[in-house]
PDB file of C-alpha atoms in Angstrom:
ATOM      1  CA  UNK A  10      -2.102   0.282 -24.737  1.00 91.00           C
ATOM      2  CA  UNK A  11      -0.963  -2.746 -22.746  1.00 98.00           C
ATOM      3  CA  UNK A  12      -3.235  -4.493 -20.253  1.00 99.00           C
ATOM      4  CA  UNK A  13      -1.803  -5.638 -16.944  1.00 98.00           C
ATOM      5  CA  UNK A  14      -3.999  -8.655 -16.188  1.00 98.00           C
ATOM      6  CA  UNK A  15      -4.696  -9.700 -12.579  1.00 98.00           C
ATOM      7  CA  UNK A  16      -2.154 -12.105 -11.087  1.00 98.00           C
ATOM      8  CA  UNK A  17      -4.019 -13.011  -7.892  1.00 98.00           C
ATOM      9  CA  UNK A  18      -7.742 -12.581  -8.661  1.00 98.00           C
ATOM     10  CA  UNK A  19      -9.486 -15.730  -7.475  1.00 98.00           C
ATOM     11  CA  UNK A  20      -6.827 -16.231  -4.795  1.00 97.00           C
ATOM     12  CA  UNK A  21      -6.344 -13.033  -2.791  1.00 98.00           C
ATOM     13  CA  UNK A  22      -9.783 -11.687  -3.700  1.00 98.00           C
ATOM     14  CA  UNK A  23     -12.756 -12.967  -5.762  1.00 99.00           C
ATOM     15  CA  UNK A  24     -12.391 -12.860  -9.538  1.00 98.00           C
ATOM     16  CA  UNK A  25     -16.111 -12.317 -10.114  1.00 98.00           C
ATOM     17  CA  UNK A  26     -17.474  -8.779  -9.790  1.00 98.00           C
ATOM     18  CA  UNK A  27     -20.474  -9.404  -7.518  1.00 99.00           C
ATOM     19  CA  UNK A  28     -18.521 -11.721  -5.234  1.00 99.00           C
ATOM     20  CA  UNK A  29     -15.723  -9.157  -4.991  1.00 99.00           C
ATOM     21  CA  UNK A  30     -18.125  -6.376  -4.026  1.00 99.00           C
ATOM     22  CA  UNK A  31     -19.664  -8.627  -1.378  1.00 99.00           C
ATOM     23  CA  UNK A  32     -16.188  -9.518  -0.089  1.00 98.00           C
ATOM     24  CA  UNK A  33     -15.321  -5.836   0.354  1.00 99.00           C
ATOM     25  CA  UNK A  34     -18.650  -5.143   2.078  1.00 98.00           C
ATOM     26  CA  UNK A  35     -17.999  -8.079   4.400  1.00 98.00           C
ATOM     27  CA  UNK A  36     -14.574  -6.623   5.195  1.00 98.00           C
ATOM     28  CA  UNK A  37     -16.093  -3.231   6.013  1.00 98.00           C
ATOM     29  CA  UNK A  38     -18.598  -4.684   8.477  1.00 98.00           C
ATOM     30  CA  UNK A  39     -16.299  -7.331   9.912  1.00 97.00           C
ATOM     31  CA  UNK A  40     -15.486  -7.058  13.622  1.00 96.00           C
ATOM     32  CA  UNK A  41     -12.128  -5.547  12.605  1.00 98.00           C
ATOM     33  CA  UNK A  42     -13.478  -3.464   9.707  1.00 98.00           C
ATOM     34  CA  UNK A  43     -14.119   0.267   9.537  1.00 97.00           C
ATOM     35  CA  UNK A  44     -17.924  -0.041   9.678  1.00 95.00           C
ATOM     36  CA  UNK A  45     -19.545   3.386   9.499  1.00 87.00           C
ATOM     37  CA  UNK A  46     -16.596   5.280  11.003  1.00 86.00           C
ATOM     38  CA  UNK A  47     -15.528   8.407   9.079  1.00 83.00           C
ATOM     39  CA  UNK A  48     -12.190  10.226   9.264  1.00 82.00           C
ATOM     40  CA  UNK A  49     -12.912  13.727   8.021  1.00 77.00           C
ATOM     41  CA  UNK A  50      -9.429  15.181   7.812  1.00 86.00           C
ATOM     42  CA  UNK A  51      -6.935  15.900   5.073  1.00 93.00           C
ATOM     43  CA  UNK A  52      -4.501  13.050   4.577  1.00 97.00           C
ATOM     44  CA  UNK A  53      -1.510  12.835   2.249  1.00 98.00           C
ATOM     45  CA  UNK A  54      -1.099   9.086   2.264  1.00 98.00           C
ATOM     46  CA  UNK A  55      -1.668   5.774   3.990  1.00 99.00           C
ATOM     47  CA  UNK A  56      -0.101   2.426   4.786  1.00 99.00           C
ATOM     48  CA  UNK A  57      -2.315  -0.499   3.723  1.00 99.00           C
ATOM     49  CA  UNK A  58      -1.886  -4.280   3.982  1.00 99.00           C
ATOM     50  CA  UNK A  59      -1.890  -6.501   0.911  1.00 98.00           C
ATOM     51  CA  UNK A  60      -2.819 -10.036   1.948  1.00 98.00           C
ATOM     52  CA  UNK A  61      -5.914 -11.982   0.959  1.00 97.00           C
ATOM     53  CA  UNK A  62      -9.058  -9.980   1.678  1.00 98.00           C
ATOM     54  CA  UNK A  63     -10.359 -12.614   4.124  1.00 97.00           C
ATOM     55  CA  UNK A  64      -7.347 -11.856   6.332  1.00 98.00           C
ATOM     56  CA  UNK A  65      -6.291  -8.227   5.764  1.00 98.00           C
ATOM     57  CA  UNK A  66      -9.391  -6.781   4.097  1.00 98.00           C
ATOM     58  CA  UNK A  67     -11.061  -5.590   7.318  1.00 99.00           C
ATOM     59  CA  UNK A  68      -7.929  -3.729   8.427  1.00 99.00           C
ATOM     60  CA  UNK A  69      -7.407  -2.233   4.945  1.00 99.00           C
ATOM     61  CA  UNK A  70     -10.905  -0.712   4.937  1.00 98.00           C
ATOM     62  CA  UNK A  71      -9.835   1.782   7.611  1.00 98.00           C
ATOM     63  CA  UNK A  72      -7.236   3.342   5.301  1.00 98.00           C
ATOM     64  CA  UNK A  73      -9.484   3.209   2.253  1.00 98.00           C
ATOM     65  CA  UNK A  74     -12.366   4.901   4.041  1.00 97.00           C
ATOM     66  CA  UNK A  75      -9.981   7.750   4.942  1.00 97.00           C
ATOM     67  CA  UNK A  76      -8.639   7.841   1.369  1.00 96.00           C
ATOM     68  CA  UNK A  77     -12.179   7.997  -0.047  1.00 95.00           C
ATOM     69  CA  UNK A  78     -12.759  11.298   1.751  1.00 93.00           C
ATOM     70  CA  UNK A  79      -9.889  12.927  -0.188  1.00 95.00           C
ATOM     71  CA  UNK A  80     -10.065  14.891  -3.435  1.00 94.00           C
ATOM     72  CA  UNK A  81      -7.544  13.104  -5.649  1.00 97.00           C
ATOM     73  CA  UNK A  82      -7.138  12.192  -9.304  1.00 97.00           C
ATOM     74  CA  UNK A  83      -4.158   9.832  -9.130  1.00 99.00           C
ATOM     75  CA  UNK A  84      -3.313   7.177  -6.547  1.00 99.00           C
ATOM     76  CA  UNK A  85       0.442   6.656  -6.294  1.00 99.00           C
ATOM     77  CA  UNK A  86       0.782   3.062  -5.072  1.00 99.00           C
ATOM     78  CA  UNK A  87       4.139   1.827  -3.801  1.00 99.00           C
ATOM     79  CA  UNK A  88       4.605  -1.870  -3.136  1.00 99.00           C
ATOM     80  CA  UNK A  89       7.448  -4.333  -2.598  1.00 98.00           C
ATOM     81  CA  UNK A  90       8.568  -6.653  -5.369  1.00 98.00           C
ATOM     82  CA  UNK A  91       8.170 -10.101  -3.783  1.00 96.00           C
ATOM     83  CA  UNK A  92       9.168 -12.007  -6.908  1.00 94.00           C
ATOM     84  CA  UNK A  93      12.487 -10.340  -7.714  1.00 94.00           C
ATOM     85  CA  UNK A  94      11.450  -9.790 -11.324  1.00 92.00           C
ATOM     86  CA  UNK A  95      12.677  -6.831 -13.346  1.00 96.00           C
ATOM     87  CA  UNK A  96      14.171  -3.560 -12.161  1.00 96.00           C
ATOM     88  CA  UNK A  97      15.297  -2.225  -8.783  1.00 98.00           C
ATOM     89  CA  UNK A  98      12.374   0.232  -8.844  1.00 99.00           C
ATOM     90  CA  UNK A  99       9.806   0.192 -11.641  1.00 99.00           C
ATOM     91  CA  UNK A 100       6.764   2.090 -12.798  1.00 99.00           C
ATOM     92  CA  UNK A 101       4.992   1.716 -16.155  1.00 98.00           C
ATOM     93  CA  UNK A 102       3.218   3.787 -18.795  1.00 98.00           C
ATOM     94  CA  UNK A 103       0.778   3.362 -21.687  1.00 98.00           C
ATOM     95  CA  UNK A 104      -1.101   0.674 -19.795  1.00 98.00           C
ATOM     96  CA  UNK A 105      -4.307  -0.144 -17.959  1.00 99.00           C
ATOM     97  CA  UNK A 106      -4.720  -2.430 -14.945  1.00 99.00           C
ATOM     98  CA  UNK A 107      -7.569  -4.894 -15.387  1.00 99.00           C
ATOM     99  CA  UNK A 108      -9.730  -5.712 -12.384  1.00 98.00           C
ATOM    100  CA  UNK A 109     -13.052  -7.515 -11.874  1.00 99.00           C
ATOM    101  CA  UNK A 110     -14.466  -4.031 -11.220  1.00 99.00           C
ATOM    102  CA  UNK A 111     -13.173  -2.621 -14.530  1.00 98.00           C
ATOM    103  CA  UNK A 112      -9.969  -1.195 -15.965  1.00 98.00           C
ATOM    104  CA  UNK A 113      -7.911   1.554 -14.331  1.00 99.00           C
ATOM    105  CA  UNK A 114      -5.580   3.635 -16.466  1.00 99.00           C
ATOM    106  CA  UNK A 115      -1.967   4.289 -15.545  1.00 99.00           C
ATOM    107  CA  UNK A 116      -1.037   7.991 -15.414  1.00 99.00           C
ATOM    108  CA  UNK A 117       1.582   7.870 -18.167  1.00 98.00           C
ATOM    109  CA  UNK A 118       2.428  11.553 -17.791  1.00 98.00           C
ATOM    110  CA  UNK A 119       3.276  11.016 -14.120  1.00 98.00           C
ATOM    111  CA  UNK A 120       5.270   7.884 -15.003  1.00 99.00           C
ATOM    112  CA  UNK A 121       7.394   9.758 -17.540  1.00 98.00           C
ATOM    113  CA  UNK A 122       7.974  12.619 -15.115  1.00 98.00           C
ATOM    114  CA  UNK A 123       9.016  10.425 -12.199  1.00 99.00           C
ATOM    115  CA  UNK A 124      11.331   8.468 -14.493  1.00 98.00           C
ATOM    116  CA  UNK A 125      13.069  11.737 -15.419  1.00 97.00           C
ATOM    117  CA  UNK A 126      13.132  12.953 -11.809  1.00 95.00           C
ATOM    118  CA  UNK A 127      14.822   9.838 -10.430  1.00 97.00           C
ATOM    119  CA  UNK A 128      17.918   7.953 -11.552  1.00 95.00           C
ATOM    120  CA  UNK A 129      16.549   4.705 -10.062  1.00 98.00           C
ATOM    121  CA  UNK A 130      12.868   4.601 -11.118  1.00 98.00           C
ATOM    122  CA  UNK A 131      12.647   2.848 -14.478  1.00 98.00           C
ATOM    123  CA  UNK A 132       9.704   2.270 -16.793  1.00 98.00           C
ATOM    124  CA  UNK A 133       9.265  -1.495 -16.979  1.00 98.00           C
ATOM    125  CA  UNK A 134       5.996  -3.369 -17.454  1.00 97.00           C
ATOM    126  CA  UNK A 135       7.559  -6.782 -16.731  1.00 97.00           C
ATOM    127  CA  UNK A 136       8.408  -5.919 -13.100  1.00 98.00           C
ATOM    128  CA  UNK A 137       4.675  -5.687 -12.323  1.00 98.00           C
ATOM    129  CA  UNK A 138       3.368  -8.796 -14.061  1.00 97.00           C
ATOM    130  CA  UNK A 139       3.217 -11.223 -11.102  1.00 96.00           C
ATOM    131  CA  UNK A 140       3.357  -8.855  -8.129  1.00 97.00           C
ATOM    132  CA  UNK A 141       0.302  -8.725  -5.834  1.00 98.00           C
ATOM    133  CA  UNK A 142       1.249  -5.904  -3.436  1.00 98.00           C
ATOM    134  CA  UNK A 143      -0.070  -3.172  -5.731  1.00 99.00           C
ATOM    135  CA  UNK A 144      -2.778  -5.237  -7.410  1.00 99.00           C
ATOM    136  CA  UNK A 145      -4.788  -5.925  -4.253  1.00 99.00           C
ATOM    137  CA  UNK A 146      -5.132  -2.186  -3.574  1.00 99.00           C
ATOM    138  CA  UNK A 147      -6.859  -1.496  -6.896  1.00 99.00           C
ATOM    139  CA  UNK A 148     -10.287  -3.153  -6.317  1.00 99.00           C
ATOM    140  CA  UNK A 149     -10.531  -1.532  -2.876  1.00 98.00           C
ATOM    141  CA  UNK A 150      -9.861   1.856  -4.465  1.00 98.00           C
ATOM    142  CA  UNK A 151     -12.435   1.149  -7.171  1.00 98.00           C
ATOM    143  CA  UNK A 152     -15.056   0.266  -4.565  1.00 98.00           C
ATOM    144  CA  UNK A 153     -14.523   3.551  -2.734  1.00 96.00           C
ATOM    145  CA  UNK A 154     -13.723   5.881  -5.661  1.00 95.00           C
ATOM    146  CA  UNK A 155     -15.315   5.865  -9.089  1.00 89.00           C
ATOM    147  CA  UNK A 156     -12.759   7.799 -11.140  1.00 94.00           C
ATOM    148  CA  UNK A 157      -8.982   7.888 -10.742  1.00 98.00           C
ATOM    149  CA  UNK A 158      -5.729   6.867 -12.388  1.00 99.00           C
ATOM    150  CA  UNK A 159      -2.815   5.073 -10.758  1.00 99.00           C
ATOM    151  CA  UNK A 160       0.945   5.430 -10.711  1.00 99.00           C
ATOM    152  CA  UNK A 161       2.233   1.973  -9.675  1.00 99.00           C
ATOM    153  CA  UNK A 162       5.773   1.803  -8.262  1.00 99.00           C
ATOM    154  CA  UNK A 163       7.176  -1.670  -7.610  1.00 99.00           C
ATOM    155  CA  UNK A 164      10.214  -1.636  -5.304  1.00 99.00           C
ATOM    156  CA  UNK A 165      12.774  -4.455  -5.345  1.00 98.00           C
ATOM    157  CA  UNK A 166      15.639  -2.579  -3.660  1.00 98.00           C
ATOM    158  CA  UNK A 167      14.185  -1.366  -0.350  1.00 98.00           C
ATOM    159  CA  UNK A 168      17.404   0.025   1.136  1.00 97.00           C
ATOM    160  CA  UNK A 169      17.274   3.286   3.076  1.00 98.00           C
ATOM    161  CA  UNK A 170      18.864   5.393   0.310  1.00 97.00           C
ATOM    162  CA  UNK A 171      16.485   4.018  -2.305  1.00 98.00           C
ATOM    163  CA  UNK A 172      13.475   4.732  -0.087  1.00 98.00           C
ATOM    164  CA  UNK A 173      14.623   8.328   0.380  1.00 98.00           C
ATOM    165  CA  UNK A 174      15.002   8.901  -3.353  1.00 98.00           C
ATOM    166  CA  UNK A 175      11.721   7.221  -4.256  1.00 99.00           C
ATOM    167  CA  UNK A 176       9.875   9.168  -1.548  1.00 99.00           C
ATOM    168  CA  UNK A 177      11.263  12.513  -2.710  1.00 98.00           C
ATOM    169  CA  UNK A 178      10.418  11.764  -6.336  1.00 99.00           C
ATOM    170  CA  UNK A 179       6.875  10.749  -5.367  1.00 99.00           C
ATOM    171  CA  UNK A 180       6.464  13.984  -3.399  1.00 99.00           C
ATOM    172  CA  UNK A 181       7.488  16.013  -6.450  1.00 98.00           C
ATOM    173  CA  UNK A 182       4.825  14.294  -8.549  1.00 98.00           C
ATOM    174  CA  UNK A 183       2.205  14.739  -5.820  1.00 98.00           C
ATOM    175  CA  UNK A 184       2.954  18.473  -5.670  1.00 97.00           C
ATOM    176  CA  UNK A 185       1.959  18.784  -9.339  1.00 95.00           C
ATOM    177  CA  UNK A 186      -1.144  16.602  -9.259  1.00 95.00           C
ATOM    178  CA  UNK A 187      -4.125  15.874  -7.022  1.00 97.00           C
ATOM    179  CA  UNK A 188      -2.656  12.734  -5.529  1.00 98.00           C
ATOM    180  CA  UNK A 189      -2.907  10.334  -2.630  1.00 99.00           C
ATOM    181  CA  UNK A 190      -0.040   7.988  -1.742  1.00 99.00           C
ATOM    182  CA  UNK A 191      -0.478   4.366  -0.682  1.00 99.00           C
ATOM    183  CA  UNK A 192       2.381   2.378   0.830  1.00 99.00           C
ATOM    184  CA  UNK A 193       1.555  -1.319   0.548  1.00 99.00           C
ATOM    185  CA  UNK A 194       2.996  -3.594   3.220  1.00 99.00           C
ATOM    186  CA  UNK A 195       2.217  -6.346   5.653  1.00 98.00           C
ATOM    187  CA  UNK A 196       4.094  -6.468   8.948  1.00 99.00           C
ATOM    188  CA  UNK A 197       5.477  -9.468  10.874  1.00 98.00           C
ATOM    189  CA  UNK A 198       5.288 -12.772   8.983  1.00 98.00           C
ATOM    190  CA  UNK A 199       4.721 -16.284  10.343  1.00 96.00           C
ATOM    191  CA  UNK A 200       5.331 -15.757  14.040  1.00 96.00           C
ATOM    192  CA  UNK A 201       3.104 -16.632  16.975  1.00 97.00           C
ATOM    193  CA  UNK A 202       0.380 -14.058  17.544  1.00 98.00           C
ATOM    194  CA  UNK A 203       1.831 -12.621  20.739  1.00 97.00           C
ATOM    195  CA  UNK A 204       5.272 -12.179  19.151  1.00 98.00           C
ATOM    196  CA  UNK A 205       3.792 -10.523  16.053  1.00 98.00           C
ATOM    197  CA  UNK A 206       1.897  -8.006  18.169  1.00 98.00           C
ATOM    198  CA  UNK A 207       5.049  -7.182  20.128  1.00 98.00           C
ATOM    199  CA  UNK A 208       7.290  -6.876  17.073  1.00 98.00           C
ATOM    200  CA  UNK A 209       4.819  -4.781  15.122  1.00 98.00           C
ATOM    201  CA  UNK A 210       4.128  -2.432  18.010  1.00 99.00           C
ATOM    202  CA  UNK A 211       7.852  -1.683  18.102  1.00 98.00           C
ATOM    203  CA  UNK A 212       8.010  -1.028  14.347  1.00 99.00           C
ATOM    204  CA  UNK A 213       4.840   1.067  14.225  1.00 99.00           C
ATOM    205  CA  UNK A 214       6.179   3.487  16.874  1.00 99.00           C
ATOM    206  CA  UNK A 215       8.753   5.176  14.569  1.00 99.00           C
ATOM    207  CA  UNK A 216       6.174   5.247  11.759  1.00 99.00           C
ATOM    208  CA  UNK A 217       3.840   7.230  14.017  1.00 99.00           C
ATOM    209  CA  UNK A 218       6.763   9.542  14.800  1.00 98.00           C
ATOM    210  CA  UNK A 219       7.540   9.712  11.042  1.00 98.00           C
ATOM    211  CA  UNK A 220      11.161   8.929  11.880  1.00 98.00           C
ATOM    212  CA  UNK A 221      12.560   7.051   8.880  1.00 98.00           C
ATOM    213  CA  UNK A 222      16.043   6.479  10.328  1.00 98.00           C
ATOM    214  CA  UNK A 223      14.676   5.008  13.547  1.00 98.00           C
ATOM    215  CA  UNK A 224      12.239   2.911  11.519  1.00 99.00           C
ATOM    216  CA  UNK A 225      15.168   1.229   9.739  1.00 99.00           C
ATOM    217  CA  UNK A 226      17.032   0.845  13.048  1.00 98.00           C
ATOM    218  CA  UNK A 227      14.089  -0.969  14.659  1.00 98.00           C
ATOM    219  CA  UNK A 228      13.518  -3.041  11.518  1.00 98.00           C
ATOM    220  CA  UNK A 229      17.123  -4.268  11.509  1.00 97.00           C
ATOM    221  CA  UNK A 230      17.791  -4.528  15.247  1.00 98.00           C
ATOM    222  CA  UNK A 231      14.602  -6.453  16.012  1.00 97.00           C
ATOM    223  CA  UNK A 232      14.614  -8.260  12.656  1.00 98.00           C
ATOM    224  CA  UNK A 233      10.981  -7.422  11.980  1.00 98.00           C
ATOM    225  CA  UNK A 234       9.820  -9.305   8.885  1.00 97.00           C
ATOM    226  CA  UNK A 235       7.714  -6.540   7.318  1.00 98.00           C
ATOM    227  CA  UNK A 236       7.825  -7.212   3.572  1.00 98.00           C
ATOM    228  CA  UNK A 237       7.212  -3.687   2.255  1.00 98.00           C
ATOM    229  CA  UNK A 238       9.481  -1.695   4.528  1.00 98.00           C
ATOM    230  CA  UNK A 239      10.858   0.355   1.629  1.00 99.00           C
ATOM    231  CA  UNK A 240       7.334   1.224   0.515  1.00 99.00           C
ATOM    232  CA  UNK A 241       6.470   2.276   4.080  1.00 99.00           C
ATOM    233  CA  UNK A 242       9.613   4.413   4.345  1.00 99.00           C
ATOM    234  CA  UNK A 243       9.148   6.052   0.937  1.00 99.00           C
ATOM    235  CA  UNK A 244       5.538   6.864   1.827  1.00 99.00           C
ATOM    236  CA  UNK A 245       6.703   8.473   5.075  1.00 99.00           C
ATOM    237  CA  UNK A 246       9.318  10.529   3.216  1.00 99.00           C
ATOM    238  CA  UNK A 247       6.843  11.689   0.563  1.00 99.00           C
ATOM    239  CA  UNK A 248       4.110  12.611   3.043  1.00 99.00           C
ATOM    240  CA  UNK A 249       6.547  14.579   5.223  1.00 98.00           C
ATOM    241  CA  UNK A 250       7.747  16.506   2.146  1.00 98.00           C
ATOM    242  CA  UNK A 251       4.127  17.305   1.310  1.00 98.00           C
ATOM    243  CA  UNK A 252       3.510  18.728   4.785  1.00 98.00           C
ATOM    244  CA  UNK A 253       2.296  15.817   6.909  1.00 98.00           C
ATOM    245  CA  UNK A 254       2.793  16.508  10.601  1.00 96.00           C
ATOM    246  CA  UNK A 255       0.905  13.618  12.161  1.00 97.00           C
ATOM    247  CA  UNK A 256       0.594   9.873  11.668  1.00 98.00           C
ATOM    248  CA  UNK A 257      -2.365   7.932  13.047  1.00 98.00           C
ATOM    249  CA  UNK A 258      -2.749   4.193  13.563  1.00 99.00           C
ATOM    250  CA  UNK A 259      -6.338   3.504  12.525  1.00 98.00           C
ATOM    251  CA  UNK A 260      -6.274  -0.266  13.041  1.00 98.00           C
ATOM    252  CA  UNK A 261      -3.880  -3.113  13.731  1.00 99.00           C
ATOM    253  CA  UNK A 262      -4.611  -6.834  13.825  1.00 99.00           C
ATOM    254  CA  UNK A 263      -3.083 -10.098  12.717  1.00 98.00           C
ATOM    255  CA  UNK A 264      -4.415 -12.863  10.518  1.00 98.00           C
ATOM    256  CA  UNK A 265      -4.810 -14.826  13.744  1.00 97.00           C
ATOM    257  CA  UNK A 266      -6.996 -12.128  15.277  1.00 97.00           C
ATOM    258  CA  UNK A 267      -9.179 -11.970  12.165  1.00 97.00           C
ATOM    259  CA  UNK A 268      -9.324 -15.598  11.064  1.00 91.00           C
ATOM    260  CA  UNK A 269      -8.556 -17.765  14.086  1.00 81.00           C
ATOM    261  CA  UNK A 270      -5.279 -19.693  14.055  1.00 86.00           C
ATOM    262  CA  UNK A 271      -2.683 -17.904  16.187  1.00 93.00           C
ATOM    263  CA  UNK A 272       0.327 -20.208  15.785  1.00 92.00           C
ATOM    264  CA  UNK A 273       1.698 -18.608  12.605  1.00 95.00           C
ATOM    265  CA  UNK A 274       0.291 -15.185  11.781  1.00 98.00           C
ATOM    266  CA  UNK A 275       0.911 -12.098   9.647  1.00 98.00           C
ATOM    267  CA  UNK A 276       0.457  -8.570  10.992  1.00 98.00           C
ATOM    268  CA  UNK A 277      -1.552  -5.836   9.265  1.00 99.00           C
ATOM    269  CA  UNK A 278      -1.867  -2.109   9.934  1.00 99.00           C
ATOM    270  CA  UNK A 279      -3.771   0.842   8.520  1.00 99.00           C
ATOM    271  CA  UNK A 280      -1.886   4.077   9.173  1.00 99.00           C
ATOM    272  CA  UNK A 281      -2.576   7.521   7.707  1.00 98.00           C
ATOM    273  CA  UNK A 282      -0.421  10.646   7.428  1.00 99.00           C
ATOM    274  CA  UNK A 283      -2.115  14.019   7.821  1.00 97.00           C
TER     275      UNK A 283
END
């Protein structure tokens, strides 16, 4: 069984177990973190940010707290391929993901099934080797949930048609298994704080309406620089197919709101589908 070793431990989050746990606790009780808030409702999936924990961790805790209340065995994690390595859309099998909090096994059965269901989802370990968008979700999941497997899906081609197909394939897997879906994305990149808030508010509106076509229209017309737009769209598609009727924005903030400098910020949102 192959081991997918961390690519960004020590950069995006601490590489040492105790420091990592403390970092997550600090995120929870940060001014922008979830604190002791509970969301006791059934959710099918969530949108989570994937930046360094010191910036996006507090916002991410809102989604992970909601996820922790769910009864699931596999977390299907969709993230953009920032590096351009490997396939258009890639999962993997016969592997574990190493983390400072321990190893997490890939659901190889789910990987084989989704590969057969979709003409575009390939099994390719290499596509995942340097990508952080899925990796940063794993320690958060481990903190909140003791036992689960993952189905990682790394998306290079984030076009509308690809998002539809990936989302439908994910929904078919989730219908067979106790699953929760995580769409990994940050929102506006490297704009002034006020502009980021305005741009992201516009893009979040169609997500809350679960309107995938309008989401792509806003993305393109306003040129919103959300990196994981295909992962967001595929998560919307999958959750709608599973019966989601409502989307809720749990928290939005930028790196400038959380960490200070507001001249060049990145936007983060926690959104759940129920």
